[in-house]
Coordinates of C-alpha atoms in Angstrom, one line a residue:
Chain A
X670 CA 26.8 10.0 -14.2
X671 CA 23.0 10.4 -12.7
X672 CA 22.5 13.0 -10.0
X673 CA 19.6 14.8 -8.4
X674 CA 16.1 14.1 -7.5
X675 CA 13.3 13.8 -10.0
X676 CA 9.8 14.4 -8.1
X677 CA 6.5 13.1 -9.5
X678 CA 4.1 15.8 -8.2
X679 CA 0.1 14.0 -8.6
X680 CA -2.6 15.9 -9.3
X681 CA -6.3 14.6 -10.0
X682 CA -8.7 17.2 -11.2
X683 CA -6.2 20.0 -11.3
X684 CA -5.8 19.2 -7.2
X685 CA -2.4 18.9 -6.5
X686 CA -2.1 15.8 -3.6
X687 CA -0.3 17.3 -0.2
X688 CA 1.4 13.9 0.4
X689 CA 3.3 14.9 -3.3
X690 CA 4.3 18.1 -2.0
X691 CA 5.9 16.6 1.1
X692 CA 7.8 14.3 -1.3
X693 CA 9.0 17.1 -3.0
X694 CA 9.8 19.0 0.2
X695 CA 11.7 15.6 1.7
X696 CA 13.7 15.6 -1.9
X697 CA 15.1 19.3 -1.1
X698 CA 16.5 18.0 1.9
X699 CA 18.5 15.2 0.2
X700 CA 19.3 17.1 -3.0
X701 CA 22.9 18.1 -1.7
X702 CA 23.4 14.4 -1.3
X703 CA 22.8 13.5 -4.8
X704 CA 24.9 16.1 -5.8
X705 CA 22.3 17.8 -7.9
X706 CA 18.8 19.4 -8.1
X707 CA 15.8 18.7 -7.6
X708 CA 13.1 18.8 -10.8
X709 CA 9.2 18.5 -10.3
X710 CA 7.2 16.4 -12.8
X711 CA 3.6 17.2 -13.4
X712 CA 1.5 15.1 -15.7
X713 CA -1.8 15.7 -17.0
X714 CA -4.5 17.6 -19.2
X715 CA -4.5 21.4 -19.1
X716 CA -2.1 21.3 -15.8
X717 CA 0.4 23.9 -17.0
X718 CA -1.6 26.8 -14.4
X719 CA -0.2 24.5 -11.5
X720 CA 3.3 25.3 -11.9
X721 CA 2.9 28.1 -9.7
X722 CA 1.5 26.2 -6.8
X723 CA 4.5 23.8 -7.4
X724 CA 6.9 26.3 -7.6
X725 CA 6.3 27.6 -4.1
X726 CA 8.1 24.8 -3.0
X727 CA 11.2 25.8 -4.6
X728 CA 12.2 22.9 -7.3
X729 CA 15.0 23.7 -9.8
X730 CA 13.3 23.2 -12.6
X731 CA 9.3 22.0 -13.6
X732 CA 8.6 19.6 -16.6
X733 CA 5.2 19.7 -17.4
X734 CA 4.1 16.6 -20.0
X735 CA 0.3 18.1 -20.4
X736 CA -1.8 16.5 -23.4
X737 CA -5.2 15.3 -23.7
X738 CA -3.4 11.2 -23.7
X739 CA -3.0 12.0 -19.7
X740 CA -6.8 13.9 -19.4
X741 CA -7.7 10.3 -18.0
X742 CA -5.3 8.2 -15.9
X743 CA -3.8 5.3 -17.5
X744 CA -0.8 3.6 -16.0
X745 CA 1.3 3.1 -19.6
X746 CA 0.6 7.2 -20.4
X747 CA 1.6 8.0 -17.3
X748 CA 4.7 5.4 -17.1
X749 CA 5.8 7.0 -20.6
X750 CA 6.2 10.5 -19.4
X751 CA 7.9 9.6 -16.1
X752 CA 10.4 7.4 -18.0
X753 CA 10.9 10.3 -20.6
X754 CA 11.2 12.6 -17.4
X755 CA 13.6 10.0 -16.1
X756 CA 15.7 10.1 -19.5
X757 CA 15.9 13.9 -19.7
X758 CA 17.0 14.6 -16.0
X759 CA 18.8 11.1 -15.7
X760 CA 18.0 11.9 -12.1
X761 CA 20.0 9.7 -9.1
X762 CA 16.8 9.5 -7.3
X763 CA 12.7 9.6 -8.3
X764 CA 10.7 10.5 -5.5
X765 CA 6.9 10.3 -5.2
X766 CA 3.8 10.0 -2.4
X767 CA 2.8 6.5 -1.7
X768 CA -0.7 6.8 -3.4
X769 CA -3.1 4.4 -5.2
X770 CA -1.6 6.0 -8.4
X771 CA 1.8 5.9 -7.6
X772 CA 1.2 2.1 -6.5
X773 CA -0.2 1.4 -9.7
X774 CA 2.3 3.3 -12.0
X775 CA 5.5 3.9 -10.7
X776 CA 6.8 0.4 -10.4
X777 CA 6.5 -0.3 -13.9
X778 CA 8.2 3.2 -14.7
X779 CA 10.9 1.8 -12.7
X780 CA 10.7 -1.5 -14.4
X781 CA 10.9 0.4 -17.6
X782 CA 14.1 2.0 -16.3
X783 CA 15.5 -1.4 -15.1
X784 CA 15.7 0.6 -11.1
X785 CA 14.1 -0.3 -8.0
X786 CA 11.5 0.8 -6.0
X787 CA 11.4 1.2 -2.3
X788 CA 8.2 1.9 -1.5
X789 CA 6.0 3.9 1.7
X790 CA 9.3 5.1 3.3
X791 CA 8.6 6.4 6.3
X792 CA 12.3 8.3 7.5
X793 CA 15.9 8.5 6.0
X794 CA 19.0 7.3 7.4
X795 CA 21.9 9.6 5.5
X796 CA 25.6 8.0 5.5
X797 CA 28.0 10.0 3.9
X798 CA 26.6 10.5 -0.1
X799 CA 24.2 7.1 1.1
X800 CA 20.5 7.3 1.3
X801 CA 19.4 4.6 3.3
X802 CA 15.4 4.4 3.2
X803 CA 13.8 3.1 6.5
X804 CA 10.0 1.7 5.7
X805 CA 7.7 -0.2 7.8
X806 CA 7.3 -4.1 6.9
X807 CA 4.5 -6.2 7.9
X808 CA 2.6 -3.4 8.1
X809 CA 4.5 -1.8 11.2
X810 CA 5.4 -4.7 13.3
X811 CA 8.9 -3.9 12.0
X812 CA 11.1 -1.5 9.8
X813 CA 13.8 -2.1 7.3
X814 CA 16.8 0.2 6.5
X815 CA 17.5 -0.4 2.8
X816 CA 20.6 -0.1 1.1
X817 CA 20.5 1.0 -2.9
X818 CA 22.8 -0.8 -5.3
X819 CA 21.7 1.0 -8.2
X820 CA 22.8 4.4 -9.9
X821 CA 18.8 5.2 -10.0
X822 CA 16.4 4.1 -7.5
X823 CA 12.5 5.2 -7.1
X824 CA 11.6 6.0 -3.5
X825 CA 7.8 6.6 -2.7
X826 CA 7.3 8.0 1.1
X827 CA 4.1 7.7 3.3
X828 CA 1.6 10.4 3.1
X829 CA 1.5 12.7 6.3
X830 CA 4.9 11.7 7.5
X831 CA 7.3 14.2 5.9
X832 CA 6.5 17.9 6.8
X833 CA 6.0 20.6 3.8
X834 CA 7.7 23.3 4.1
X835 CA 6.6 26.8 4.4
X836 CA 6.0 28.0 0.6
X837 CA 7.9 30.6 -0.8
X838 CA 6.0 33.2 -3.1
X839 CA 9.3 34.6 -4.7
X840 CA 10.8 31.2 -6.1
X841 CA 10.4 31.3 -9.9
X842 CA 11.5 28.1 -11.1
X843 CA 12.0 27.3 -14.9
X844 CA 9.0 25.4 -16.6
X845 CA 9.7 23.4 -19.3
X846 CA 7.2 21.4 -21.7
X847 CA 7.9 17.2 -21.6
X848 CA 6.9 16.6 -25.0
X849 CA 5.9 13.1 -25.1
X850 CA 2.9 11.6 -27.1
X851 CA 2.1 8.1 -25.6
X852 CA 0.8 5.6 -28.1
X853 CA -0.8 2.2 -27.8
X854 CA -2.5 2.7 -24.5
X855 CA -4.1 -0.9 -23.6
X856 CA -5.8 0.4 -20.8
X857 CA -7.2 3.7 -19.1
X858 CA -9.6 5.1 -16.7
X859 CA -13.5 5.6 -18.3
X860 CA -15.0 6.7 -15.2
X861 CA -14.7 7.9 -11.8
X862 CA -16.9 7.8 -8.6
X863 CA -16.9 9.4 -5.2
X864 CA -17.2 7.2 -2.2
X865 CA -19.7 7.7 -0.2
X866 CA -19.2 8.3 3.9
X867 CA -16.0 9.9 5.1
X868 CA -14.8 13.2 3.6
X869 CA -11.2 13.1 4.7
X870 CA -9.1 10.6 3.0
X871 CA -7.9 8.0 5.8
X872 CA -4.6 7.7 4.5
X873 CA -3.7 11.5 4.8
X874 CA -5.7 12.4 7.6
X875 CA -4.3 14.2 10.7
X876 CA -6.7 12.4 13.0
X877 CA -8.8 9.2 12.7
X878 CA -11.3 8.0 14.8
X879 CA -11.9 4.5 14.6
X880 CA -14.8 1.9 15.4
X881 CA -14.8 -1.9 16.2
X882 CA -17.1 -4.3 17.5
X883 CA -17.8 -2.2 20.1
X884 CA -20.3 -0.2 18.0
X885 CA -22.7 -2.9 18.1
X886 CA -23.9 -2.3 14.4
X887 CA -23.7 -0.3 11.5
X888 CA -27.0 1.7 12.2
X889 CA -24.5 3.6 14.9
X890 CA -21.6 4.9 12.8
X891 CA -23.4 8.4 13.4
X892 CA -21.6 8.3 17.0
X893 CA -18.2 8.5 15.4
X894 CA -19.1 10.4 12.8
X895 CA -20.6 13.5 14.9
X896 CA -16.9 13.1 16.6
X897 CA -15.3 12.9 13.2
X898 CA -16.9 15.9 12.2
X899 CA -15.7 17.9 15.4
X900 CA -12.0 17.1 15.2
X901 CA -11.9 17.2 11.4
X902 CA -11.0 13.6 11.1
X903 CA -11.3 10.6 8.9
X904 CA -13.3 7.7 9.9
X905 CA -11.6 4.0 10.2
X906 CA -12.6 0.9 11.3
X907 CA -11.3 -2.9 12.1
X908 CA -11.2 -6.1 10.3
X909 CA -13.9 -7.6 12.3
X910 CA -16.8 -4.9 11.3
X911 CA -15.6 -4.8 7.6
X912 CA -15.9 -8.5 7.5
X913 CA -19.1 -8.1 9.1
X914 CA -20.4 -5.7 6.3
X915 CA -20.7 -2.8 8.4
X916 CA -18.5 -0.5 6.4
X917 CA -16.7 -0.5 3.3
X918 CA -13.3 -2.1 3.0
X919 CA -11.9 1.1 2.3
X920 CA -12.2 2.2 6.1
X921 CA -10.1 -0.8 7.3
X922 CA -7.3 -0.1 9.1
X923 CA -4.7 -3.0 9.7
X924 CA -3.1 -5.8 8.3
X925 CA -5.1 -6.0 5.3
X926 CA -6.3 -2.8 5.3
X927 CA -4.4 0.7 5.7
X928 CA -1.9 1.5 7.9
X929 CA -2.1 4.9 9.0
X930 CA 0.4 7.1 10.9
X931 CA -1.7 10.0 12.0
X932 CA -1.2 12.5 15.1
X933 CA -4.1 11.2 16.8
X934 CA -5.9 8.1 16.4
X935 CA -9.0 7.5 18.5
X936 CA -10.1 3.9 18.7
X937 CA -13.4 3.1 19.9
X938 CA -14.8 -0.1 21.1
X939 CA -11.9 -1.6 19.4
X940 CA -9.9 -4.8 21.4
X941 CA -6.7 -4.1 20.0
X942 CA -5.8 -7.8 17.6
X943 CA -2.1 -7.8 16.6
X944 CA -3.3 -7.2 12.9
X945 CA -5.3 -4.3 13.7
X946 CA -2.2 -2.7 16.1
X947 CA 0.2 -3.3 13.4
X948 CA -1.5 -0.6 11.1
X949 CA -1.7 2.2 13.7
X950 CA 0.7 1.8 16.1
X951 CA 2.6 4.4 14.5
X952 CA 0.1 7.2 15.2
X953 CA 1.7 9.6 17.5
X954 CA -1.0 9.9 20.1
X955 CA -3.0 6.9 20.4
X956 CA -6.5 7.0 22.6
X957 CA -8.4 3.9 23.6
X958 CA -11.9 4.1 24.6
X959 CA -13.3 0.4 25.5
X960 CA -15.3 -0.8 28.3
X961 CA -13.4 -3.9 28.9
X962 CA -10.3 -2.7 30.9
X963 CA -8.1 -5.9 29.9
X964 CA -8.4 -4.7 26.0
X965 CA -5.2 -5.2 24.6
X966 CA -5.6 -2.2 23.0
X967 CA -4.7 -0.1 26.4
X968 CA -1.1 -1.6 26.1
X969 CA 0.0 0.3 23.2
X970 CA -2.7 3.6 24.1
X971 CA -0.9 6.9 25.2
X972 CA -4.4 7.8 27.0
X973 CA -6.7 5.1 28.2
X974 CA -10.8 5.5 28.8
X975 CA -12.4 2.8 30.6
X976 CA -16.3 3.0 29.6
X977 CA -19.0 2.1 27.3
X978 CA -18.1 4.4 23.8
X979 CA -21.9 5.5 23.5
X980 CA -21.6 7.4 26.7
X981 CA -18.0 8.5 26.5
X982 CA -17.9 9.6 22.6
X983 CA -20.7 11.8 22.8
X984 CA -19.4 13.4 25.9
X985 CA -16.2 14.0 24.0
X986 CA -17.5 15.3 20.9
X987 CA -19.5 17.8 23.0
X988 CA -16.8 18.6 24.9
X989 CA -14.7 19.4 22.0
X990 CA -17.4 21.3 20.2
X991 CA -17.4 23.3 24.0
X992 CA -13.8 24.3 23.7
X993 CA -14.1 25.3 19.6
X994 CA -16.9 27.5 20.6
X995 CA -14.9 29.4 23.2
Chain B
X497 CA -9.0 -18.6 -20.9
X498 CA -5.7 -19.5 -19.3
X499 CA -5.2 -18.1 -15.9
X500 CA -2.1 -17.4 -14.1
X501 CA -2.2 -16.8 -10.2
X502 CA 0.8 -15.6 -8.5
X503 CA 1.1 -16.7 -4.8
X504 CA 3.2 -16.1 -2.2
X505 CA 3.7 -17.9 1.2
X506 CA 3.9 -15.5 4.1
X507 CA 4.3 -15.6 7.5
X508 CA 0.6 -16.0 9.5
X509 CA -0.8 -12.8 10.4
X510 CA -0.9 -13.5 14.0
X511 CA 2.8 -13.6 14.0
X512 CA 4.6 -12.1 16.8
X513 CA 7.4 -10.5 14.8
X514 CA 11.4 -10.7 16.1
X515 CA 14.3 -9.9 14.3
X516 CA 16.7 -12.6 13.9
X517 CA 20.6 -12.6 15.1
X518 CA 21.8 -11.1 12.0
X519 CA 19.4 -8.1 11.5
X520 CA 18.6 -9.0 8.2
X521 CA 15.6 -11.1 8.3
X522 CA 12.7 -11.4 10.9
X523 CA 13.1 -14.7 13.2
X524 CA 11.8 -17.5 11.2
X525 CA 11.8 -20.1 13.4
X526 CA 8.6 -21.6 14.9
X527 CA 6.8 -18.9 12.3
X528 CA 3.9 -20.3 10.3
X529 CA 3.5 -19.7 6.8
X530 CA 0.3 -19.2 4.9
X531 CA -1.0 -17.9 1.6
X532 CA -0.7 -14.2 1.6
X533 CA -4.4 -13.0 2.4
X534 CA -4.3 -10.7 -0.8
X535 CA -3.8 -13.5 -3.0
X536 CA -6.7 -15.3 -1.7
X537 CA -8.9 -13.6 -3.4
X538 CA -6.6 -13.7 -6.7
X539 CA -7.1 -17.3 -6.4
X540 CA -10.6 -17.1 -6.0
X541 CA -11.2 -14.5 -8.8
X542 CA -9.0 -17.1 -11.3
X543 CA -11.5 -20.1 -10.4
X544 CA -14.4 -18.1 -10.9
X545 CA -13.1 -16.7 -14.4
X546 CA -13.0 -20.3 -15.1
X547 CA -15.8 -21.2 -14.1
X548 CA -17.6 -18.4 -16.4
X549 CA -15.3 -18.8 -19.5
X550 CA -13.4 -22.4 -19.4
X551 CA -10.0 -22.9 -19.7
X552 CA -7.3 -23.2 -17.6
X553 CA -5.5 -22.1 -14.1
X554 CA -2.1 -22.4 -12.8
X555 CA -0.6 -21.3 -9.7
X556 CA 3.5 -19.8 -9.8
X557 CA 5.3 -19.3 -6.7
X558 CA 8.9 -18.7 -6.0
X559 CA 10.4 -19.4 -2.9
X560 CA 12.0 -22.7 -0.8
X561 CA 10.2 -25.9 0.6
X562 CA 7.3 -23.5 2.5
X563 CA 5.9 -22.3 -0.7
X564 CA 5.1 -26.2 -1.2
X565 CA 1.8 -25.6 1.4
X566 CA 0.9 -22.6 -0.6
X567 CA 0.8 -24.2 -3.6
X568 CA -1.1 -27.1 -2.3
X569 CA -3.6 -24.6 -1.1
X570 CA -4.2 -23.1 -4.1
X571 CA -4.6 -26.8 -5.7
X572 CA -7.3 -27.4 -2.8
X573 CA -9.5 -24.5 -3.6
X574 CA -9.6 -25.7 -7.3
X575 CA -6.5 -24.1 -9.1
X576 CA -5.6 -26.8 -11.8
X577 CA -2.0 -27.0 -11.7
X578 CA 0.8 -25.1 -10.2
X579 CA 4.6 -24.0 -10.9
X580 CA 7.1 -23.8 -8.2
X581 CA 10.3 -21.6 -9.2
X582 CA 12.6 -23.2 -6.5
X583 CA 16.3 -22.5 -6.6
X584 CA 18.7 -21.1 -4.0
X585 CA 20.0 -18.3 -6.5
X586 CA 16.3 -17.0 -6.1
X587 CA 15.9 -16.4 -2.2
X588 CA 15.3 -13.2 -0.4
X589 CA 14.1 -11.2 -3.3
X590 CA 13.5 -7.6 -4.2
X591 CA 10.4 -6.9 -6.1
X592 CA 12.0 -6.4 -9.2
X593 CA 14.1 -9.9 -9.0
X594 CA 10.4 -11.4 -8.1
X595 CA 9.1 -9.8 -11.3
X596 CA 11.6 -11.2 -13.1
X597 CA 11.5 -14.4 -12.0
X598 CA 7.9 -14.6 -12.4
X599 CA 7.8 -12.9 -16.1
X600 CA 9.8 -15.6 -17.2
X601 CA 7.8 -18.6 -15.9
X602 CA 4.8 -16.7 -17.5
X603 CA 5.7 -15.4 -20.8
X604 CA 5.4 -17.9 -23.1
X605 CA 2.7 -19.6 -21.4
X606 CA 0.1 -17.9 -23.5
X607 CA -1.7 -16.5 -20.5
X608 CA -4.7 -14.2 -21.2
X609 CA -5.0 -13.4 -17.3
X610 CA -2.3 -12.9 -14.8
X611 CA -3.9 -12.3 -11.1
X612 CA -1.4 -11.6 -7.9
X613 CA -2.8 -10.2 -4.6
X614 CA -2.2 -6.6 -4.6
X615 CA 0.4 -6.8 -1.9
X616 CA 2.6 -9.7 -0.2
X617 CA 1.4 -9.4 3.1
X618 CA 4.8 -8.8 5.4
X619 CA 7.4 -7.2 2.8
X620 CA 4.4 -4.9 1.9
X621 CA 5.8 -3.4 -1.2
X622 CA 3.1 -3.5 -3.7
X623 CA 5.1 -3.7 -6.6
X624 CA 5.4 -7.0 -8.2
X625 CA 1.9 -6.6 -10.5
X626 CA 3.1 -3.5 -12.3
X627 CA 6.5 -4.4 -12.7
X628 CA 5.2 -8.0 -13.8
X629 CA 3.0 -6.0 -16.2
X630 CA 5.3 -3.9 -17.6
X631 CA 8.1 -7.0 -18.2
X632 CA 5.3 -9.0 -19.8
X633 CA 4.4 -5.6 -22.0
X634 CA 0.7 -6.0 -21.3
X635 CA -1.2 -3.4 -19.4
X636 CA -2.4 -4.0 -15.6
X637 CA -5.1 -2.8 -13.2
X638 CA -4.0 -3.0 -9.5
X639 CA -6.3 -2.5 -6.5
X640 CA -9.6 -4.4 -8.3
X641 CA -12.4 -4.3 -5.9
X642 CA -14.5 -6.0 -9.2
X643 CA -13.5 -7.3 -12.5
X644 CA -15.4 -8.2 -15.6
X645 CA -14.4 -10.0 -18.9
X646 CA -16.0 -10.2 -22.0
X647 CA -14.1 -11.9 -24.8
X648 CA -10.6 -9.8 -24.9
X649 CA -12.0 -6.5 -23.2
X650 CA -12.3 -6.3 -19.4
X651 CA -13.9 -3.6 -17.2
X652 CA -12.3 -3.3 -13.8
X653 CA -13.1 -1.0 -10.8
X654 CA -10.3 -0.3 -8.6
X655 CA -10.0 1.4 -5.0
X656 CA -8.3 4.7 -5.2
X657 CA -8.3 7.6 -2.3
X658 CA -12.3 8.5 -1.7
X659 CA -13.2 7.0 -4.6
X660 CA -13.2 4.2 -6.9
X661 CA -12.2 4.2 -10.7
X662 CA -13.3 2.4 -13.4
X663 CA -10.7 0.8 -16.3
X664 CA -11.4 -0.5 -19.2
X665 CA -8.8 -2.4 -21.3
X666 CA -7.8 -5.4 -23.6
X667 CA -6.5 -8.6 -22.5
X668 CA -3.9 -9.8 -22.1
X669 CA -3.6 -8.0 -18.5
X670 CA -2.5 -8.3 -15.1
X671 CA -5.2 -8.0 -12.0
X672 CA -3.9 -7.0 -8.4
X673 CA -6.8 -8.1 -6.2
X674 CA -7.8 -6.1 -3.4
X675 CA -10.4 -7.2 -0.8
X676 CA -13.7 -7.0 -1.7
X677 CA -13.4 -8.5 -5.1
X678 CA -14.9 -11.8 -4.2
X679 CA -15.4 -13.8 -0.8
X680 CA -12.3 -16.5 -1.3
X681 CA -13.7 -20.3 -1.0
X682 CA -12.0 -22.4 2.0
X683 CA -10.7 -25.4 0.2
X684 CA -13.5 -28.3 0.6
X685 CA -12.2 -31.7 1.8
X686 CA -12.7 -33.0 -1.5
X687 CA -10.0 -30.3 -2.9
X688 CA -7.5 -31.1 -0.2
X689 CA -7.5 -34.8 -1.4
X690 CA -7.3 -34.0 -5.3
X691 CA -4.6 -31.7 -4.3
X692 CA -2.2 -34.0 -2.6
X693 CA -2.6 -35.9 -6.1
X694 CA -1.3 -33.1 -8.5
X695 CA 2.1 -32.9 -9.3
X696 CA 3.7 -29.3 -8.7
X697 CA 6.1 -28.8 -11.5
X698 CA 9.7 -27.5 -9.9
X699 CA 11.5 -25.3 -12.1
X700 CA 15.2 -23.8 -11.4
X701 CA 16.6 -20.5 -12.4
X702 CA 18.2 -22.4 -15.5
X703 CA 15.0 -23.9 -16.9
X704 CA 13.5 -20.4 -16.8
X705 CA 16.3 -19.2 -18.9
X706 CA 17.4 -16.5 -16.3
X707 CA 20.6 -18.4 -14.3
X708 CA 23.1 -15.8 -13.1
X709 CA 21.4 -12.7 -14.0
X710 CA 18.5 -12.7 -11.4
X711 CA 18.6 -12.4 -7.3
X712 CA 22.3 -12.6 -5.5
X713 CA 24.3 -9.4 -6.1
X714 CA 22.0 -9.1 -9.0
X715 CA 19.6 -7.2 -6.7
X716 CA 19.8 -3.7 -6.4
X717 CA 18.0 -3.1 -3.2
X718 CA 19.0 -5.1 -0.1
X719 CA 17.8 -4.9 3.4
X720 CA 21.0 -3.7 5.8
X721 CA 19.2 -4.0 8.7
X722 CA 15.7 -4.8 10.2
X723 CA 14.8 -3.0 13.8
X724 CA 11.2 -3.1 15.6
X725 CA 9.4 -0.3 16.6
X726 CA 10.4 2.2 19.2
X727 CA 8.5 1.1 22.3
X728 CA 5.7 3.5 23.0
X729 CA 6.4 3.2 26.4
X730 CA 3.4 2.9 29.7
X731 CA 0.2 4.8 28.6
X732 CA -1.8 6.8 31.2
X733 CA -5.3 5.0 32.1
X734 CA -7.3 7.8 33.0
X735 CA -9.4 7.9 36.2
X736 CA -12.8 9.5 37.6
X737 CA -16.2 9.0 36.2
X738 CA -16.6 9.4 32.6
X739 CA -17.5 13.3 32.9
X740 CA -14.0 13.6 34.3
X741 CA -12.2 11.2 32.4
X742 CA -13.5 13.3 28.8
X743 CA -12.7 16.3 30.5
X744 CA -9.2 15.0 31.6
X745 CA -8.7 13.7 27.8
X746 CA -9.5 16.8 26.3
X747 CA -6.8 18.5 28.2
X748 CA -4.3 16.0 27.8
X749 CA -4.6 16.0 24.0
X750 CA -5.0 20.2 23.7
X751 CA -1.9 21.0 26.6
X752 CA 0.4 17.6 26.8
X753 CA 0.0 15.8 23.3
X754 CA -0.7 19.0 21.5
X755 CA -2.6 17.2 18.7
X756 CA -6.1 18.9 18.9

C-alpha cells in the first residue's frame, strides 16, 4: 500500500526555492498520517551538491535525478523523472510548491500516474488518517476543502504560507541516484531572460507595495520603488495600471493576475475593485493609502491612511529608513 | 493548420461570491456567466494563427446550458465551429476529469495546435492544459505570453518568477495563454449575427467513448465544504495630519502587527 510523501524540490541555476523547503517542512508534519517517511527529489544537472542543504530539513531520503537532460527545463523530462520517483517510492502524496515550474509539469506527471492534483493549498484539515487540503477558489473570494478519493494525490502548496522549520545540521539523510534518461523530448527551454524591475518575486515576497491609478503615470513608480527598497518589498500593481500599459503584467495582483498572501500589503492609490481585493485579501496586514476616504479598499484595510500617496509614501519611506538607521 | 481552443464558462469576475446551502458549491442563482478571461487570449491567438497560416478553428467546451453563450461568444469573435460536450454525468468535474473529456473530444481531430487559458477563473486550478497534453501525448507550454509558429516548429515565451523563458519544440502541442499574449478583439456585430447561424455540435459521454469512465464516482477529488474567508474585522482609520498618521502607522506596523 502506498505510504509516505515524496517532495519535489525545485532548483534553478543551483538555487533551491525557499517555497520548496516550505513544502518539505509541511510534508514532515503529515508524514505520520501518511504512514511513512518523507523523500525529497531534486532534478537538474550537477545538482548533487544541493543534497546537503535539503538534508538539513531532515527528509529520510533524497533522490537525485542528475543529468544533462535536466540542464534546461523541459516539462517532458521532468515528468519522466517525477513519475519514475513515484514508481520507486510508491508514496501516498507528492508535495511541491505552486510555482511556474510546478504548474507546468506537475499536473502532467500526476496524469501519467492517473492521480489528482490539488493545487495552491493554503491549509490542511486533518481528520483521522485523512488529509483535507484547503485551497482558495475564485482568487480567494472563497475556500474549498477537498476530499481525496485516490491512493495517490499530488498537492502543491502556496509559497509564503507554510513556515520553514529550523535547519538541523546534524541530519544526514541517505542520498540515492534516480537512474532515468528521458528520451523523445519534444519541447524544452532554450533561453531564459531575467525581467527588469522588481528584484523580489511577488508571489514569494513577505512585504508587497502595490500601486493603482493613484500613481497617475508610469513615470511615478520611483516613489513606490523607494519604499520597496526600504522595506525589501516586491512591487505590485492593480489591473487598471497594467491594462494602461504602465507596468508589466507580472506585477498584477488580482483575479487575472497573481494572488498573494504576504505579511504586509501596502495598497497605494488603489480603490479596491472586487477583483483586486480577491488577489490580496489573505494578506496578514493590509495598509491602504488613498486620498479618497470613501474608497472600498478602506473596508478591507487593517490600517487606513487618507492622504495623497505623493505626500504620504515619501514620508513613510523616510520614517522607515530613519527607523533602520537608529 | 487545425486549431482547437478549449473554453470555459465561469461566473463573471464582478460576482460577489456566496456559498450554496449544501456548502459544496457557490450560490449560482443570479450569477452571470462569461468566457473565462484567460480563454479570451487563447481564442484571439487561435484566430490570429488561422489568419496567418490558414486552416480551421474549433472551440470546445464542457458543461451545461451556460456553455452555449460562451461558445457563441467564441464563434462571434471569429472561431469557425464549436463543440459542446453536454452530459449530466459530466458536471462538476475535477481537472483530471475535465482533461479526459477534452482529450476524448480532441484526440482524433487531427489538431496541430491546442490552445487553453492558463487557468479557469474560478476553480483556479491551472492544471487542465498540462494534463491534456499528457493525455494527448504531445508537448505543452503553459503561461505563454508570445507564440511563434513556423511550419511544424514553435517558439513560445512563458512567464516564470522574475524571468521569461523561451521554449522551442515541435507541433502538435498544447499552449496555455497568459495575459499579455495578445489583445483580444471584441465580437463585431457582424460576428454576433453570423454566430447565431452557426451550428454548435453537441456531444455526450457516449459519443466520446467515455461513458461511465469519467466524472461522477470516478472523480478522484471532490469538494467537501466551501467556506468564505474569515471576516477581517473593522480596520483602523488613522488620524491627524500626514506626519502624525505616518508616525502612528510605522509604530503600529512595528509594535502591534509585528510585520516590519
